[in-house]
PDB file of N, CA and C in Angstrom:
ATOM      1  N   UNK A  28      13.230   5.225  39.354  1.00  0.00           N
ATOM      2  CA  UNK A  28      14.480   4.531  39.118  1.00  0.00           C
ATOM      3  C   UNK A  28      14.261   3.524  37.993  1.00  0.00           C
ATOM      4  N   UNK A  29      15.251   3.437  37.294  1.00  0.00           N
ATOM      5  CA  UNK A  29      15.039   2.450  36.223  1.00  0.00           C
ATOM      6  C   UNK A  29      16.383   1.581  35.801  1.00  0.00           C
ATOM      7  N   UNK A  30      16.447   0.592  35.267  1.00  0.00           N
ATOM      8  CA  UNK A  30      17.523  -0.053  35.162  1.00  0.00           C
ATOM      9  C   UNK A  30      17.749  -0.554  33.553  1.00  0.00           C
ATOM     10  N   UNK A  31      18.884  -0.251  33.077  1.00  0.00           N
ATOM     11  CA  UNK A  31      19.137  -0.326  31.805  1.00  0.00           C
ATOM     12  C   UNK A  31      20.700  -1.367  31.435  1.00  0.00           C
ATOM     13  N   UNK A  32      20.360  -1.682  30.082  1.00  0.00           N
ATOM     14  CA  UNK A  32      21.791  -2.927  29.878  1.00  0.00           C
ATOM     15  C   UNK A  32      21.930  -2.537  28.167  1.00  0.00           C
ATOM     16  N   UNK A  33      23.015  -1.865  28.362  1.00  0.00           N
ATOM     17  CA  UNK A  33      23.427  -1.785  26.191  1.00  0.00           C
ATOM     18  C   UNK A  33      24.566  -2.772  26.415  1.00  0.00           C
ATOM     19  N   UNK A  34      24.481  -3.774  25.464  1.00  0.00           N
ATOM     20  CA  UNK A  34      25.369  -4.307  24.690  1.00  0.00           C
ATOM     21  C   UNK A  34      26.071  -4.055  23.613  1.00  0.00           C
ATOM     22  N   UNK A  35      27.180  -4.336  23.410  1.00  0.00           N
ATOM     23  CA  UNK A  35      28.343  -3.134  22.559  1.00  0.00           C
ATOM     24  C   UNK A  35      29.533  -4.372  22.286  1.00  0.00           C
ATOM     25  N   UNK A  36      30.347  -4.061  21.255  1.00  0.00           N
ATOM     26  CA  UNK A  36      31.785  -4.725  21.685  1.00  0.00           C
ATOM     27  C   UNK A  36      32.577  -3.820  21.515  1.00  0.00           C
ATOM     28  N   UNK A  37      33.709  -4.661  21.959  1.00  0.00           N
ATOM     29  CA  UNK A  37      35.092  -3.317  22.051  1.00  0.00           C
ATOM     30  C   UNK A  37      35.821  -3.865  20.817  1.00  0.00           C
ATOM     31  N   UNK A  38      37.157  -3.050  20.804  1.00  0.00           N
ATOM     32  CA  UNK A  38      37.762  -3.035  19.902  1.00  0.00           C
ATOM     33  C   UNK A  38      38.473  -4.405  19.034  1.00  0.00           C
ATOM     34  N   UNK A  39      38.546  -5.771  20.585  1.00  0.00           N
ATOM     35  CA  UNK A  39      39.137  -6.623  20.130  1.00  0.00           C
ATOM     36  C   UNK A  39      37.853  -7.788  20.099  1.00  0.00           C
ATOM     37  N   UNK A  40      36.523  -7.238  19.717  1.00  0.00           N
ATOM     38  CA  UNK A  40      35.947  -7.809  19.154  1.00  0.00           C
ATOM     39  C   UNK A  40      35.091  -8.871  20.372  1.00  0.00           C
ATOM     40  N   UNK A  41      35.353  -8.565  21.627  1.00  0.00           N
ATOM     41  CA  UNK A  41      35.259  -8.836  22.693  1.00  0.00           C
ATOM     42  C   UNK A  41      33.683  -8.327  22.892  1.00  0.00           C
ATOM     43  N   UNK A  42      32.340  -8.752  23.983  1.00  0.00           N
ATOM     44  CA  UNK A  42      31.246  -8.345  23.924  1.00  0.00           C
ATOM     45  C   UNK A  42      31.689  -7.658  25.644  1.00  0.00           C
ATOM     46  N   UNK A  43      30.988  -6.341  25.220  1.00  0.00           N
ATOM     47  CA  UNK A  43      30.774  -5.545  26.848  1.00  0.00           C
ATOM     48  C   UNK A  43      29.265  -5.521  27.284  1.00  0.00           C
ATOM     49  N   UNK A  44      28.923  -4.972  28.028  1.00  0.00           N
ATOM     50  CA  UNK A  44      27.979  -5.492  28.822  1.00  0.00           C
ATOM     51  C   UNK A  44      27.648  -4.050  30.013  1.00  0.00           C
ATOM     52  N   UNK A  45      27.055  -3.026  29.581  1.00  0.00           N
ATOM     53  CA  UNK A  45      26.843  -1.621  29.895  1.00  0.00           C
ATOM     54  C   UNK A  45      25.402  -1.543  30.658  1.00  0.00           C
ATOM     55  N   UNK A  46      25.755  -1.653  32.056  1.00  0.00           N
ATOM     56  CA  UNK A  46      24.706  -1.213  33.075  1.00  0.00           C
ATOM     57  C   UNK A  46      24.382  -0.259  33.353  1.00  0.00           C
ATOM     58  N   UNK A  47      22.973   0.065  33.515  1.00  0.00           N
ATOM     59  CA  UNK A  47      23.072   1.925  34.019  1.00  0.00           C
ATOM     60  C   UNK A  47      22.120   1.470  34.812  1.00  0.00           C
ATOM     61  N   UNK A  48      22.226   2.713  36.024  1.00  0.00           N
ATOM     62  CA  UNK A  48      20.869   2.550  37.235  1.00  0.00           C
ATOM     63  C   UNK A  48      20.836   3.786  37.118  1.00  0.00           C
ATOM     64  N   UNK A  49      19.636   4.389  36.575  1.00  0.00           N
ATOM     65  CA  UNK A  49      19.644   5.998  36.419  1.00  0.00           C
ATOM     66  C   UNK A  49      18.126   6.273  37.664  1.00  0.00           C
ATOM     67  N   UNK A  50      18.662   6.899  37.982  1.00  0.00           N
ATOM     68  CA  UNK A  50      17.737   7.526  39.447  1.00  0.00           C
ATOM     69  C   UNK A  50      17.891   9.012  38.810  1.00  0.00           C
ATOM     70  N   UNK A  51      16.177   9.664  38.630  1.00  0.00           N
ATOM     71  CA  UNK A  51      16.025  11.081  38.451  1.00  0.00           C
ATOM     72  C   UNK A  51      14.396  11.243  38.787  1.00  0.00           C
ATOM     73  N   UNK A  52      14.370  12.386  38.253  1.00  0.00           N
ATOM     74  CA  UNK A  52      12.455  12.620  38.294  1.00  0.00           C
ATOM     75  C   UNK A  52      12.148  12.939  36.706  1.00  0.00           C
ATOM     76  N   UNK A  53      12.699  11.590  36.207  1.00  0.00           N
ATOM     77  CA  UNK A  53      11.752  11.375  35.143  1.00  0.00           C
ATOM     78  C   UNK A  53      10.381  11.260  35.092  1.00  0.00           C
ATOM     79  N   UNK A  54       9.661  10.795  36.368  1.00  0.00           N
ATOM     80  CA  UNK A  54       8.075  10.660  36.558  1.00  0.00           C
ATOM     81  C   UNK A  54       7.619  11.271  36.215  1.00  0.00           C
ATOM     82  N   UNK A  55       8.362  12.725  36.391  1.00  0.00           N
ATOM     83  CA  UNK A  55       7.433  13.862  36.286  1.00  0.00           C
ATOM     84  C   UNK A  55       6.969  14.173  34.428  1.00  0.00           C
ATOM     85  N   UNK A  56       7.854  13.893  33.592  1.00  0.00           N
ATOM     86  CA  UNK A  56       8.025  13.853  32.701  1.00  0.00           C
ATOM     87  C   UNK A  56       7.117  12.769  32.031  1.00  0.00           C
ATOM     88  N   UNK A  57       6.604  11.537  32.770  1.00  0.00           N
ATOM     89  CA  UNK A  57       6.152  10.586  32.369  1.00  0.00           C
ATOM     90  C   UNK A  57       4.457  10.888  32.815  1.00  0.00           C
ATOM     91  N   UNK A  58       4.132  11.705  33.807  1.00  0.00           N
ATOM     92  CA  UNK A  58       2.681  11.750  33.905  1.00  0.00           C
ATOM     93  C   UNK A  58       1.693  12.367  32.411  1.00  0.00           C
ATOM     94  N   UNK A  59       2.291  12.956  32.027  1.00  0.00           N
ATOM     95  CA  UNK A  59       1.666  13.711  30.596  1.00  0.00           C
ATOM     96  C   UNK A  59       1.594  12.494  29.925  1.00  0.00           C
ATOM     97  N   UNK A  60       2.341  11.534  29.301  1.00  0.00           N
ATOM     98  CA  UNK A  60       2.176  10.555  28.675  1.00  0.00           C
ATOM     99  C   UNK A  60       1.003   9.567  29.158  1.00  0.00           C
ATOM    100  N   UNK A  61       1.109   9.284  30.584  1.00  0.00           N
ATOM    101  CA  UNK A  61       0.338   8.645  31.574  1.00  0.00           C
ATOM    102  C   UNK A  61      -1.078   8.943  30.939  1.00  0.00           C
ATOM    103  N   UNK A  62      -1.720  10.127  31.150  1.00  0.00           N
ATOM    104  CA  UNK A  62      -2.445  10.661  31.237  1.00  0.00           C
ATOM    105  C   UNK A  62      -3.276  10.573  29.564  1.00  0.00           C
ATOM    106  N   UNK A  63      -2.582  11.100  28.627  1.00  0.00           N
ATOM    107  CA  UNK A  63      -2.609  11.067  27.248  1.00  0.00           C
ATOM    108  C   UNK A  63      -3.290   9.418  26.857  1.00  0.00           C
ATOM    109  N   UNK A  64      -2.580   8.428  27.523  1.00  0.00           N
ATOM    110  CA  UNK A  64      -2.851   7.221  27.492  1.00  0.00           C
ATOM    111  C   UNK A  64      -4.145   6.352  27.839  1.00  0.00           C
ATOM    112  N   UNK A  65      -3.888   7.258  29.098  1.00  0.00           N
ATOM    113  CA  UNK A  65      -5.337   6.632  29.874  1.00  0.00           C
ATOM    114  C   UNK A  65      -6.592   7.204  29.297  1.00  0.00           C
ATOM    115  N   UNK A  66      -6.397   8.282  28.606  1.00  0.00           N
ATOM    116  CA  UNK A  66      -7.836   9.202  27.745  1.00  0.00           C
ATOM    117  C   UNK A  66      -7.721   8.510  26.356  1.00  0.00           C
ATOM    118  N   UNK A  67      -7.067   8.182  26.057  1.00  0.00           N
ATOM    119  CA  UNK A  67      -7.229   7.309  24.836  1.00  0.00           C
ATOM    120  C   UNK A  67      -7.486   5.988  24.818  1.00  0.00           C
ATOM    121  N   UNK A  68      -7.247   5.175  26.081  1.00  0.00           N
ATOM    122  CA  UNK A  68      -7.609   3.900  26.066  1.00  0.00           C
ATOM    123  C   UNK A  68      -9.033   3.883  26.484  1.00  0.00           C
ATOM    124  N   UNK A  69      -9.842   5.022  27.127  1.00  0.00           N
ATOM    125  CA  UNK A  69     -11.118   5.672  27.566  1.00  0.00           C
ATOM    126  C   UNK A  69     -11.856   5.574  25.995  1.00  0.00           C
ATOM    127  N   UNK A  70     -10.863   6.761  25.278  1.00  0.00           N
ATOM    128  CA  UNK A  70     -11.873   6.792  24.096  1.00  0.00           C
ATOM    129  C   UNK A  70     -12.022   4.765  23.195  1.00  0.00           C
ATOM    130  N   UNK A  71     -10.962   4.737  23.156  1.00  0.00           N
ATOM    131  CA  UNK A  71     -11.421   2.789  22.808  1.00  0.00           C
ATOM    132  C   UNK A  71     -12.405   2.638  23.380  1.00  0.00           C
ATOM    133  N   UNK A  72     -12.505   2.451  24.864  1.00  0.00           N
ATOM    134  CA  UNK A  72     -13.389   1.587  25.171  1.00  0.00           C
ATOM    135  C   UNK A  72     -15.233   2.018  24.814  1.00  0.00           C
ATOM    136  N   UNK A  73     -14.854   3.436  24.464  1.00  0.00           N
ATOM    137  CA  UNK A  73     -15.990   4.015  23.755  1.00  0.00           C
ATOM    138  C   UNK A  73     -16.480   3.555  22.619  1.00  0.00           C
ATOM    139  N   UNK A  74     -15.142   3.376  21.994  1.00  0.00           N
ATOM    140  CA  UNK A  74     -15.670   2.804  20.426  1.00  0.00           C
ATOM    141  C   UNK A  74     -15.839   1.729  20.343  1.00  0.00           C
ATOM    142  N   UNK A  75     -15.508   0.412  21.502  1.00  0.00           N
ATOM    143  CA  UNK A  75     -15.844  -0.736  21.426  1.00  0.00           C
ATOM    144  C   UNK A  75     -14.440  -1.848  21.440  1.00  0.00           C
ATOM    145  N   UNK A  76     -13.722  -0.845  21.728  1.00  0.00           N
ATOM    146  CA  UNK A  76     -11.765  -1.267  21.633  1.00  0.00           C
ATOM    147  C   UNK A  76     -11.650  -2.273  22.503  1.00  0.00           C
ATOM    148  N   UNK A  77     -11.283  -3.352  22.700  1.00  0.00           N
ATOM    149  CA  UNK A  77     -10.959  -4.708  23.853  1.00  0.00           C
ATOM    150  C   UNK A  77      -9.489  -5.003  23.536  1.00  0.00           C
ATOM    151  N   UNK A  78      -8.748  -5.606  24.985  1.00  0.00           N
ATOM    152  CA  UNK A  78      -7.586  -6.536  24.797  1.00  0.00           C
ATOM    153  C   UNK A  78      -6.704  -4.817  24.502  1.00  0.00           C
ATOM    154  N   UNK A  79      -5.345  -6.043  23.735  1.00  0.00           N
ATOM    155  CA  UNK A  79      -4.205  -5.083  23.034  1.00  0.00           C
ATOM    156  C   UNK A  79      -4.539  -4.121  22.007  1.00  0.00           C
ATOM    157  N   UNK A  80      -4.427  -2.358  22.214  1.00  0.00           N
ATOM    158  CA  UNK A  80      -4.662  -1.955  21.065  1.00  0.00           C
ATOM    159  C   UNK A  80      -3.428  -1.211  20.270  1.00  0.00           C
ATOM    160  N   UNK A  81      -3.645  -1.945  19.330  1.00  0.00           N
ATOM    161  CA  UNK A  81      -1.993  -1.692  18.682  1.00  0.00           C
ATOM    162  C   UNK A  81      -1.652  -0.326  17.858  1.00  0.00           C
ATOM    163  N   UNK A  82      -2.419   0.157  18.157  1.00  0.00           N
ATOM    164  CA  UNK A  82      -2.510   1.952  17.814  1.00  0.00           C
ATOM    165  C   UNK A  82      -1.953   2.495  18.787  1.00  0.00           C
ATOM    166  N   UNK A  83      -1.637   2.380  20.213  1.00  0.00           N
ATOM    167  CA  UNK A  83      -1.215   2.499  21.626  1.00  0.00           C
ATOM    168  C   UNK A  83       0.421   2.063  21.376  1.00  0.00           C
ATOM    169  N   UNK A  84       0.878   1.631  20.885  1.00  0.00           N
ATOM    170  CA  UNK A  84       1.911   1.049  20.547  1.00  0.00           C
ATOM    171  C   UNK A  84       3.024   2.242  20.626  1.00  0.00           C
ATOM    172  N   UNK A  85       2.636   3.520  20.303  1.00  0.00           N
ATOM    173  CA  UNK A  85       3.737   4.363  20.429  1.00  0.00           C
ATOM    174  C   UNK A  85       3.861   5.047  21.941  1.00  0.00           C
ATOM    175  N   UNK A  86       3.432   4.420  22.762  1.00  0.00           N
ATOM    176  CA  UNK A  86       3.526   4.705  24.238  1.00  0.00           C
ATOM    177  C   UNK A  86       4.279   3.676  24.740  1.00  0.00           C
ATOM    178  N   UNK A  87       5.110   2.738  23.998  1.00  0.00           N
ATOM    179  CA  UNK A  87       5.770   1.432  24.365  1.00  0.00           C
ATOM    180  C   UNK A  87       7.092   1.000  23.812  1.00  0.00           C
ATOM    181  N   UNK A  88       7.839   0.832  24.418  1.00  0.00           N
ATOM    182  CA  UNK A  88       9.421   0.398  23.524  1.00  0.00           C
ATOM    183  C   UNK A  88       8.642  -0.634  22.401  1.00  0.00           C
ATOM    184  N   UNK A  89       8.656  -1.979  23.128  1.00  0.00           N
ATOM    185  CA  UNK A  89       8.321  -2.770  22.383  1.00  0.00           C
ATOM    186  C   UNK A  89       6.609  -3.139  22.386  1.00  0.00           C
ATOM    187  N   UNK A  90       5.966  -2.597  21.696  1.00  0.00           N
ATOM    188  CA  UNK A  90       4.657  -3.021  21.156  1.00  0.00           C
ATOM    189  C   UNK A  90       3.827  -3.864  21.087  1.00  0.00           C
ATOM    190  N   UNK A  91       3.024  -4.339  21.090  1.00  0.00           N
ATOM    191  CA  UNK A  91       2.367  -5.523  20.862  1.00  0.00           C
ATOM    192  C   UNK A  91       1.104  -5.470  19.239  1.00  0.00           C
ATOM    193  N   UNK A  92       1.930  -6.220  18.302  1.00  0.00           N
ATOM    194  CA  UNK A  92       0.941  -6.276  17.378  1.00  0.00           C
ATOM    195  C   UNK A  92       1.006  -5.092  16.282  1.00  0.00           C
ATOM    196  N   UNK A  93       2.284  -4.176  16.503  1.00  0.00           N
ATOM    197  CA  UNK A  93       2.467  -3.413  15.603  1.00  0.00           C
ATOM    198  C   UNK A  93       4.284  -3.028  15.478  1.00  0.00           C
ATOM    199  N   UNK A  94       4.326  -2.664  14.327  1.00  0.00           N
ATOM    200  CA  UNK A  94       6.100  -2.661  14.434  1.00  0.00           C
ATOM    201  C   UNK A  94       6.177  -1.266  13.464  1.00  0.00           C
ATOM    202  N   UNK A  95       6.231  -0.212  14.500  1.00  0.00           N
ATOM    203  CA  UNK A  95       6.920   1.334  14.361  1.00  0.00           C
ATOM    204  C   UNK A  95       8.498   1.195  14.629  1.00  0.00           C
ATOM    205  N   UNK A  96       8.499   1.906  13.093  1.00  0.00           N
ATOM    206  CA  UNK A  96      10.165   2.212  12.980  1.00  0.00           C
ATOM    207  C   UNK A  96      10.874   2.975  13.807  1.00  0.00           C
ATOM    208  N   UNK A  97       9.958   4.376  13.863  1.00  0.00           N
ATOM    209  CA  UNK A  97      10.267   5.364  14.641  1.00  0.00           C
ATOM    210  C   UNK A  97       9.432   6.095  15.373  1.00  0.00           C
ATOM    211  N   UNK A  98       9.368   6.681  16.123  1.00  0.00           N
ATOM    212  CA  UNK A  98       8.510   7.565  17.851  1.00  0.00           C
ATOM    213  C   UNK A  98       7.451   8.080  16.348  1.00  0.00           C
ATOM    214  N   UNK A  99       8.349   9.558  15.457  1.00  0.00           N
ATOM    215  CA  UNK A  99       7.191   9.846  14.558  1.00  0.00           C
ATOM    216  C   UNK A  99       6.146   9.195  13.509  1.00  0.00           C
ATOM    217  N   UNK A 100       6.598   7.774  13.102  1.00  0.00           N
ATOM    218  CA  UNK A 100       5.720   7.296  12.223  1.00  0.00           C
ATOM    219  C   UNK A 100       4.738   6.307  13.378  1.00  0.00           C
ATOM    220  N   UNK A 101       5.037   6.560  14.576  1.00  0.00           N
ATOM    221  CA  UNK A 101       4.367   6.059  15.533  1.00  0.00           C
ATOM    222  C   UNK A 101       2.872   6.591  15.875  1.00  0.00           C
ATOM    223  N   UNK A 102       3.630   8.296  15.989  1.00  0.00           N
ATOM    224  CA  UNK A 102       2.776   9.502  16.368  1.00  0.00           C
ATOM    225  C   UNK A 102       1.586   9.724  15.517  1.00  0.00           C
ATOM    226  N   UNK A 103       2.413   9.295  14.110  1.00  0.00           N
ATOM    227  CA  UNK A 103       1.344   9.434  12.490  1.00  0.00           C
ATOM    228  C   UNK A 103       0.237   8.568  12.504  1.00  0.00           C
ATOM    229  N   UNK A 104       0.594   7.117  12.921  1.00  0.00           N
ATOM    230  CA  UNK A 104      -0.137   5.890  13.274  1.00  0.00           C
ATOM    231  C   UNK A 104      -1.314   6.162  14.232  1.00  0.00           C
ATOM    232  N   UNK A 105      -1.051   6.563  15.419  1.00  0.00           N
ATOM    233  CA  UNK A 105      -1.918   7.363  16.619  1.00  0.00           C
ATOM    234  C   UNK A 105      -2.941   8.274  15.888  1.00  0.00           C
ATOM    235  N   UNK A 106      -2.301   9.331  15.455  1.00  0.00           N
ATOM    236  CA  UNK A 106      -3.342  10.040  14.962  1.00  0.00           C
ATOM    237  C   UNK A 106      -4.140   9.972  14.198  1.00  0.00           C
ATOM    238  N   UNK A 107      -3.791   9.088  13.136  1.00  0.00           N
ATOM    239  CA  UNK A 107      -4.634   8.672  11.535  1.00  0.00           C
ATOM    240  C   UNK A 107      -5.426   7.962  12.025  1.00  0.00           C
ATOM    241  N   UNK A 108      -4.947   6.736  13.584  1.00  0.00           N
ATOM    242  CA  UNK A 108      -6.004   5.762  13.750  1.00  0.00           C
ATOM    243  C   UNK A 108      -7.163   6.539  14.425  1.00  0.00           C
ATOM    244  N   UNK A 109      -7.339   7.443  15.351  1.00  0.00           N
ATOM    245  CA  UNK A 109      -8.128   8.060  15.940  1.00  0.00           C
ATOM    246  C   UNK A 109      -8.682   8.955  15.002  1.00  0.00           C
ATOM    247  N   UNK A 110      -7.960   9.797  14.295  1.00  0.00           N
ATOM    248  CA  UNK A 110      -9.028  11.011  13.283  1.00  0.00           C
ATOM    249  C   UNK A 110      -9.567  10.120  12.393  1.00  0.00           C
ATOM    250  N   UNK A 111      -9.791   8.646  11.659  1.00  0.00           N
ATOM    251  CA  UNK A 111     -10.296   7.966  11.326  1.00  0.00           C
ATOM    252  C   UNK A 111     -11.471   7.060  11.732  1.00  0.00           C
ATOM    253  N   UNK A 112     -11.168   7.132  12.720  1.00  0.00           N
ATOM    254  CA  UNK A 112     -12.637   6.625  14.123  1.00  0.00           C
ATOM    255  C   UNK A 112     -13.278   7.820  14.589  1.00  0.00           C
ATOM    256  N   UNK A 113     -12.844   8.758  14.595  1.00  0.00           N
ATOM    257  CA  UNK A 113     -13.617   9.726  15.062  1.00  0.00           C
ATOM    258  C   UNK A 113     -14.110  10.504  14.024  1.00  0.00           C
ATOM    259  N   UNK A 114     -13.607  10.559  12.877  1.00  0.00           N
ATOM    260  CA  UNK A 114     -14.730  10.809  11.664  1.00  0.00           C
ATOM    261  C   UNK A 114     -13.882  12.254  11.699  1.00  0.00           C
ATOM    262  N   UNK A 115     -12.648  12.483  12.177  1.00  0.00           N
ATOM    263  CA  UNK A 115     -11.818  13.876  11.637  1.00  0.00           C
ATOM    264  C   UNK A 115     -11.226  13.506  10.749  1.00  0.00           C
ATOM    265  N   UNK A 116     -10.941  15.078   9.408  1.00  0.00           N
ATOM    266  CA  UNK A 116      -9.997  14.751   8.436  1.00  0.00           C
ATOM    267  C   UNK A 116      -8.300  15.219   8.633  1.00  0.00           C
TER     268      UNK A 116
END
């Protein structure tokens, strides 16, 4: 379950105020990510990674320590930082 709030205005310039309580089995959808995450915060701690790592950042709305425009220049970020530590081209 998760709980969500968009802010919007209407026509007379008025602010609305858009609640959602969305109940599904998104989880299921979310363990692959889970998982993806936890093997990569593994490989950090291999390489010597501590604290916030801001390469991780595209597993997060809001980030810490890095500011992705979008999911793909996120994805680009992820990968360049790892095939760069790991000595892939």
């Amino acid at each position: 379950e998760a709980f969500d709030s968009v802010i919007a205005e209407d026509l007379f310039g008025r602010e609305l105020n858009i609640r959602l309580n969305w109940e599904a089995w998104d989880s299921a959808l979310a363990v692959p990510m889970l998982l993806d995450l936890v093997r990569l915060i593994a490989v950090g701690q291999r390489l010597g990674l501590r604290g916030p790592q801001s390469q991780l950042g595209y597993f997060f709305k809001s980030p810490i320590g890095t500011s992705c425009e979008s999911p793909e220049r996120g994805h680009e970020m992820l990968a360049r930082f790892y095939a760069e530590k790991l000595g892939y081209k």
